[in-house]
């Protein structure tokens, strides 16, 4: 007997509603607690509550695209300008997908949507945890390469590396 995977009807769209903002908060909270134990300070994770994530989500509403499976947010990407350090570059600030959607192409679709928004920039940067090999492989598949820059994020007690994509 052959089992057929249910075809997902994932929608990628700009984040708009309060419910989508709460969904983004849930994805952020769940992703950190699933993917980062052993990579970041357990003390930080213990203090990262869903309520804190909701407050953060409502304070950052711009430049966000969500992936929706029906009415449920299952992932998001945040993007924008790199800022003063690299004013002519864009940046992917965050890309999170619920673990049950790993390997389904949702992350790639979110990355493509974020890069489309940043297409006016000649290059796009992002920072990723140095020990997060899964994420690094994903970003490399998307065309990003390490720049050689790293920084210690004392808030989470972990080292991050910078990666860059030339458009």
PDB file of C-alpha atoms in Angstrom:
ATOM      1  CA  UNK A   1       0.000   0.000   0.000  1.00  0.00           C
ATOM      2  CA  UNK A   2       1.423   3.357  -1.004  1.00  0.00           C
ATOM      3  CA  UNK A   3       0.991   6.262   1.397  1.00  0.00           C
ATOM      4  CA  UNK A   4       0.547   9.655  -0.212  1.00  0.00           C
ATOM      5  CA  UNK A   5       1.671  12.754   1.572  1.00  0.00           C
ATOM      6  CA  UNK A   6      -1.061  15.306   2.031  1.00  0.00           C
ATOM      7  CA  UNK A   7      -0.439  18.191  -0.334  1.00  0.00           C
ATOM      8  CA  UNK A   8       0.144  21.325   1.696  1.00  0.00           C
ATOM      9  CA  UNK A   9      -1.404  24.562   0.593  1.00  0.00           C
ATOM     10  CA  UNK A  10       1.088  26.929   2.193  1.00  0.00           C
ATOM     11  CA  UNK A  11       0.561  30.634   1.596  1.00  0.00           C
ATOM     12  CA  UNK A  12       3.463  33.101   1.846  1.00  0.00           C
ATOM     13  CA  UNK A  13       2.245  36.638   2.599  1.00  0.00           C
ATOM     14  CA  UNK A  14       3.059  39.865   4.394  1.00  0.00           C
ATOM     15  CA  UNK A  15       2.201  39.711   8.080  1.00  0.00           C
ATOM     16  CA  UNK A  16      -0.920  41.813   8.671  1.00  0.00           C
ATOM     17  CA  UNK A  17      -3.225  40.797  11.505  1.00  0.00           C
ATOM     18  CA  UNK A  18      -2.848  40.613  15.276  1.00  0.00           C
ATOM     19  CA  UNK A  19      -3.490  36.871  15.020  1.00  0.00           C
ATOM     20  CA  UNK A  20      -0.590  36.544  12.570  1.00  0.00           C
ATOM     21  CA  UNK A  21       1.616  38.536  14.951  1.00  0.00           C
ATOM     22  CA  UNK A  22       0.708  36.115  17.771  1.00  0.00           C
ATOM     23  CA  UNK A  23       1.465  33.234  15.390  1.00  0.00           C
ATOM     24  CA  UNK A  24       4.864  34.729  14.629  1.00  0.00           C
ATOM     25  CA  UNK A  25       5.501  34.943  18.385  1.00  0.00           C
ATOM     26  CA  UNK A  26       4.617  31.269  18.806  1.00  0.00           C
ATOM     27  CA  UNK A  27       6.916  30.201  15.956  1.00  0.00           C
ATOM     28  CA  UNK A  28       9.769  32.246  17.456  1.00  0.00           C
ATOM     29  CA  UNK A  29       9.201  30.862  20.969  1.00  0.00           C
ATOM     30  CA  UNK A  30       8.831  27.236  19.861  1.00  0.00           C
ATOM     31  CA  UNK A  31      11.772  27.430  17.452  1.00  0.00           C
ATOM     32  CA  UNK A  32      14.142  28.733  20.105  1.00  0.00           C
ATOM     33  CA  UNK A  33      13.086  26.065  22.586  1.00  0.00           C
ATOM     34  CA  UNK A  34      13.344  23.246  20.018  1.00  0.00           C
ATOM     35  CA  UNK A  35      16.406  24.219  17.997  1.00  0.00           C
ATOM     36  CA  UNK A  36      18.716  26.063  20.377  1.00  0.00           C
ATOM     37  CA  UNK A  37      19.191  23.996  23.561  1.00  0.00           C
ATOM     38  CA  UNK A  38      22.913  23.285  23.759  1.00  0.00           C
ATOM     39  CA  UNK A  39      23.668  26.186  21.398  1.00  0.00           C
ATOM     40  CA  UNK A  40      22.660  29.089  23.632  1.00  0.00           C
ATOM     41  CA  UNK A  41      22.494  29.770  27.353  1.00  0.00           C
ATOM     42  CA  UNK A  42      19.864  27.599  29.048  1.00  0.00           C
ATOM     43  CA  UNK A  43      19.273  30.502  31.420  1.00  0.00           C
ATOM     44  CA  UNK A  44      18.276  32.659  28.443  1.00  0.00           C
ATOM     45  CA  UNK A  45      15.931  29.952  27.127  1.00  0.00           C
ATOM     46  CA  UNK A  46      14.356  29.505  30.560  1.00  0.00           C
ATOM     47  CA  UNK A  47      13.520  33.217  30.626  1.00  0.00           C
ATOM     48  CA  UNK A  48      12.234  33.273  27.025  1.00  0.00           C
ATOM     49  CA  UNK A  49       8.521  32.853  27.648  1.00  0.00           C
ATOM     50  CA  UNK A  50       5.755  32.909  25.074  1.00  0.00           C
ATOM     51  CA  UNK A  51       4.482  36.149  26.674  1.00  0.00           C
ATOM     52  CA  UNK A  52       7.890  37.819  26.104  1.00  0.00           C
ATOM     53  CA  UNK A  53       7.808  36.647  22.498  1.00  0.00           C
ATOM     54  CA  UNK A  54       4.322  38.147  22.043  1.00  0.00           C
ATOM     55  CA  UNK A  55       5.561  41.493  23.386  1.00  0.00           C
ATOM     56  CA  UNK A  56       8.573  41.370  21.024  1.00  0.00           C
ATOM     57  CA  UNK A  57       6.343  40.412  18.092  1.00  0.00           C
ATOM     58  CA  UNK A  58       3.995  43.342  18.647  1.00  0.00           C
ATOM     59  CA  UNK A  59       6.966  45.720  18.857  1.00  0.00           C
ATOM     60  CA  UNK A  60       8.380  44.429  15.514  1.00  0.00           C
ATOM     61  CA  UNK A  61       5.614  44.426  12.901  1.00  0.00           C
ATOM     62  CA  UNK A  62       7.363  45.795   9.812  1.00  0.00           C
ATOM     63  CA  UNK A  63       9.202  43.922   7.076  1.00  0.00           C
ATOM     64  CA  UNK A  64       7.831  40.530   8.004  1.00  0.00           C
ATOM     65  CA  UNK A  65       6.507  37.774   5.794  1.00  0.00           C
ATOM     66  CA  UNK A  66       4.716  34.749   7.220  1.00  0.00           C
ATOM     67  CA  UNK A  67       4.090  31.244   5.953  1.00  0.00           C
ATOM     68  CA  UNK A  68       0.530  30.114   6.641  1.00  0.00           C
ATOM     69  CA  UNK A  69      -0.848  26.583   6.629  1.00  0.00           C
ATOM     70  CA  UNK A  70      -4.550  27.353   6.654  1.00  0.00           C
ATOM     71  CA  UNK A  71      -5.017  29.915   9.427  1.00  0.00           C
ATOM     72  CA  UNK A  72      -1.853  28.895  11.290  1.00  0.00           C
ATOM     73  CA  UNK A  73       1.477  30.718  11.061  1.00  0.00           C
ATOM     74  CA  UNK A  74       4.157  28.058  10.574  1.00  0.00           C
ATOM     75  CA  UNK A  75       7.152  30.264   9.778  1.00  0.00           C
ATOM     76  CA  UNK A  76       8.336  33.787   9.116  1.00  0.00           C
ATOM     77  CA  UNK A  77      11.169  35.840   7.688  1.00  0.00           C
ATOM     78  CA  UNK A  78      12.195  39.334   8.770  1.00  0.00           C
ATOM     79  CA  UNK A  79      14.284  41.555   6.519  1.00  0.00           C
ATOM     80  CA  UNK A  80      15.551  45.113   6.097  1.00  0.00           C
ATOM     81  CA  UNK A  81      18.551  47.353   5.656  1.00  0.00           C
ATOM     82  CA  UNK A  82      21.839  46.334   7.306  1.00  0.00           C
ATOM     83  CA  UNK A  83      22.121  49.774   8.863  1.00  0.00           C
ATOM     84  CA  UNK A  84      25.058  52.132   9.215  1.00  0.00           C
ATOM     85  CA  UNK A  85      27.735  49.430   9.103  1.00  0.00           C
ATOM     86  CA  UNK A  86      26.674  48.353   5.586  1.00  0.00           C
ATOM     87  CA  UNK A  87      24.160  50.932   4.295  1.00  0.00           C
ATOM     88  CA  UNK A  88      24.155  49.454   0.771  1.00  0.00           C
ATOM     89  CA  UNK A  89      23.301  45.938   1.925  1.00  0.00           C
ATOM     90  CA  UNK A  90      20.121  44.201   2.956  1.00  0.00           C
ATOM     91  CA  UNK A  91      19.814  41.803   5.852  1.00  0.00           C
ATOM     92  CA  UNK A  92      17.756  38.770   6.734  1.00  0.00           C
ATOM     93  CA  UNK A  93      17.193  39.394  10.448  1.00  0.00           C
ATOM     94  CA  UNK A  94      15.267  36.223  11.216  1.00  0.00           C
ATOM     95  CA  UNK A  95      14.001  33.098   9.499  1.00  0.00           C
ATOM     96  CA  UNK A  96      12.123  30.513  11.545  1.00  0.00           C
ATOM     97  CA  UNK A  97       9.988  27.529  10.581  1.00  0.00           C
ATOM     98  CA  UNK A  98       8.228  25.117  12.924  1.00  0.00           C
ATOM     99  CA  UNK A  99      10.200  21.844  13.088  1.00  0.00           C
ATOM    100  CA  UNK A 100       7.318  19.762  11.743  1.00  0.00           C
ATOM    101  CA  UNK A 101       7.702  21.703   8.467  1.00  0.00           C
ATOM    102  CA  UNK A 102      11.466  21.130   8.092  1.00  0.00           C
ATOM    103  CA  UNK A 103      12.280  19.706   4.682  1.00  0.00           C
ATOM    104  CA  UNK A 104       8.995  20.796   3.080  1.00  0.00           C
ATOM    105  CA  UNK A 105      10.372  23.815   1.199  1.00  0.00           C
ATOM    106  CA  UNK A 106       8.692  26.368   3.481  1.00  0.00           C
ATOM    107  CA  UNK A 107      12.034  27.809   4.610  1.00  0.00           C
ATOM    108  CA  UNK A 108      13.196  28.174   1.015  1.00  0.00           C
ATOM    109  CA  UNK A 109       9.958  29.905   0.011  1.00  0.00           C
ATOM    110  CA  UNK A 110      10.295  32.323   2.934  1.00  0.00           C
ATOM    111  CA  UNK A 111      13.936  33.032   2.029  1.00  0.00           C
ATOM    112  CA  UNK A 112      12.968  33.667  -1.599  1.00  0.00           C
ATOM    113  CA  UNK A 113      10.223  36.069  -0.486  1.00  0.00           C
ATOM    114  CA  UNK A 114      12.624  37.933   1.808  1.00  0.00           C
ATOM    115  CA  UNK A 115      15.295  38.160  -0.898  1.00  0.00           C
ATOM    116  CA  UNK A 116      12.715  39.456  -3.376  1.00  0.00           C
ATOM    117  CA  UNK A 117      11.985  42.316  -0.947  1.00  0.00           C
ATOM    118  CA  UNK A 118      15.734  43.014  -0.749  1.00  0.00           C
ATOM    119  CA  UNK A 119      16.389  42.777  -4.500  1.00  0.00           C
ATOM    120  CA  UNK A 120      17.392  46.456  -4.733  1.00  0.00           C
ATOM    121  CA  UNK A 121      20.506  45.705  -2.668  1.00  0.00           C
ATOM    122  CA  UNK A 122      23.655  44.285  -4.303  1.00  0.00           C
ATOM    123  CA  UNK A 123      24.223  41.981  -1.336  1.00  0.00           C
ATOM    124  CA  UNK A 124      22.351  40.514   1.617  1.00  0.00           C
ATOM    125  CA  UNK A 125      23.827  39.575   4.997  1.00  0.00           C
ATOM    126  CA  UNK A 126      22.637  37.427   7.881  1.00  0.00           C
ATOM    127  CA  UNK A 127      23.990  36.183  11.197  1.00  0.00           C
ATOM    128  CA  UNK A 128      23.662  32.557  12.291  1.00  0.00           C
ATOM    129  CA  UNK A 129      24.788  30.631  15.345  1.00  0.00           C
ATOM    130  CA  UNK A 130      28.240  29.224  14.617  1.00  0.00           C
ATOM    131  CA  UNK A 131      27.248  25.779  15.939  1.00  0.00           C
ATOM    132  CA  UNK A 132      23.911  25.607  14.079  1.00  0.00           C
ATOM    133  CA  UNK A 133      25.160  23.413  11.238  1.00  0.00           C
ATOM    134  CA  UNK A 134      21.642  22.671   9.942  1.00  0.00           C
ATOM    135  CA  UNK A 135      20.922  26.393   9.455  1.00  0.00           C
ATOM    136  CA  UNK A 136      24.357  27.042   7.943  1.00  0.00           C
ATOM    137  CA  UNK A 137      23.801  24.250   5.380  1.00  0.00           C
ATOM    138  CA  UNK A 138      20.386  25.726   4.532  1.00  0.00           C
ATOM    139  CA  UNK A 139      21.851  29.207   4.022  1.00  0.00           C
ATOM    140  CA  UNK A 140      24.659  27.780   1.886  1.00  0.00           C
ATOM    141  CA  UNK A 141      22.034  26.049  -0.297  1.00  0.00           C
ATOM    142  CA  UNK A 142      20.440  29.495  -0.688  1.00  0.00           C
ATOM    143  CA  UNK A 143      23.798  30.863  -1.949  1.00  0.00           C
ATOM    144  CA  UNK A 144      25.136  32.487   1.229  1.00  0.00           C
ATOM    145  CA  UNK A 145      28.834  32.162   2.081  1.00  0.00           C
ATOM    146  CA  UNK A 146      30.629  32.908   5.357  1.00  0.00           C
ATOM    147  CA  UNK A 147      32.339  36.300   5.418  1.00  0.00           C
ATOM    148  CA  UNK A 148      34.865  35.379   8.100  1.00  0.00           C
ATOM    149  CA  UNK A 149      33.273  37.785  10.606  1.00  0.00           C
ATOM    150  CA  UNK A 150      31.980  36.511  13.895  1.00  0.00           C
ATOM    151  CA  UNK A 151      30.735  37.973  17.159  1.00  0.00           C
ATOM    152  CA  UNK A 152      29.939  36.720  20.614  1.00  0.00           C
ATOM    153  CA  UNK A 153      26.376  37.476  21.611  1.00  0.00           C
ATOM    154  CA  UNK A 154      26.710  37.804  25.379  1.00  0.00           C
ATOM    155  CA  UNK A 155      22.922  37.850  25.880  1.00  0.00           C
ATOM    156  CA  UNK A 156      22.650  34.237  24.712  1.00  0.00           C
ATOM    157  CA  UNK A 157      26.275  33.230  25.429  1.00  0.00           C
ATOM    158  CA  UNK A 158      26.913  32.018  21.875  1.00  0.00           C
ATOM    159  CA  UNK A 159      29.042  32.912  18.873  1.00  0.00           C
ATOM    160  CA  UNK A 160      27.388  33.982  15.632  1.00  0.00           C
ATOM    161  CA  UNK A 161      28.963  34.076  12.185  1.00  0.00           C
ATOM    162  CA  UNK A 162      28.065  36.413   9.344  1.00  0.00           C
ATOM    163  CA  UNK A 163      27.102  35.073   5.930  1.00  0.00           C
ATOM    164  CA  UNK A 164      26.614  37.029   2.698  1.00  0.00           C
ATOM    165  CA  UNK A 165      24.814  36.573  -0.602  1.00  0.00           C
ATOM    166  CA  UNK A 166      25.739  38.666  -3.618  1.00  0.00           C
ATOM    167  CA  UNK A 167      22.677  39.360  -5.758  1.00  0.00           C
TER     168      UNK A 167
END
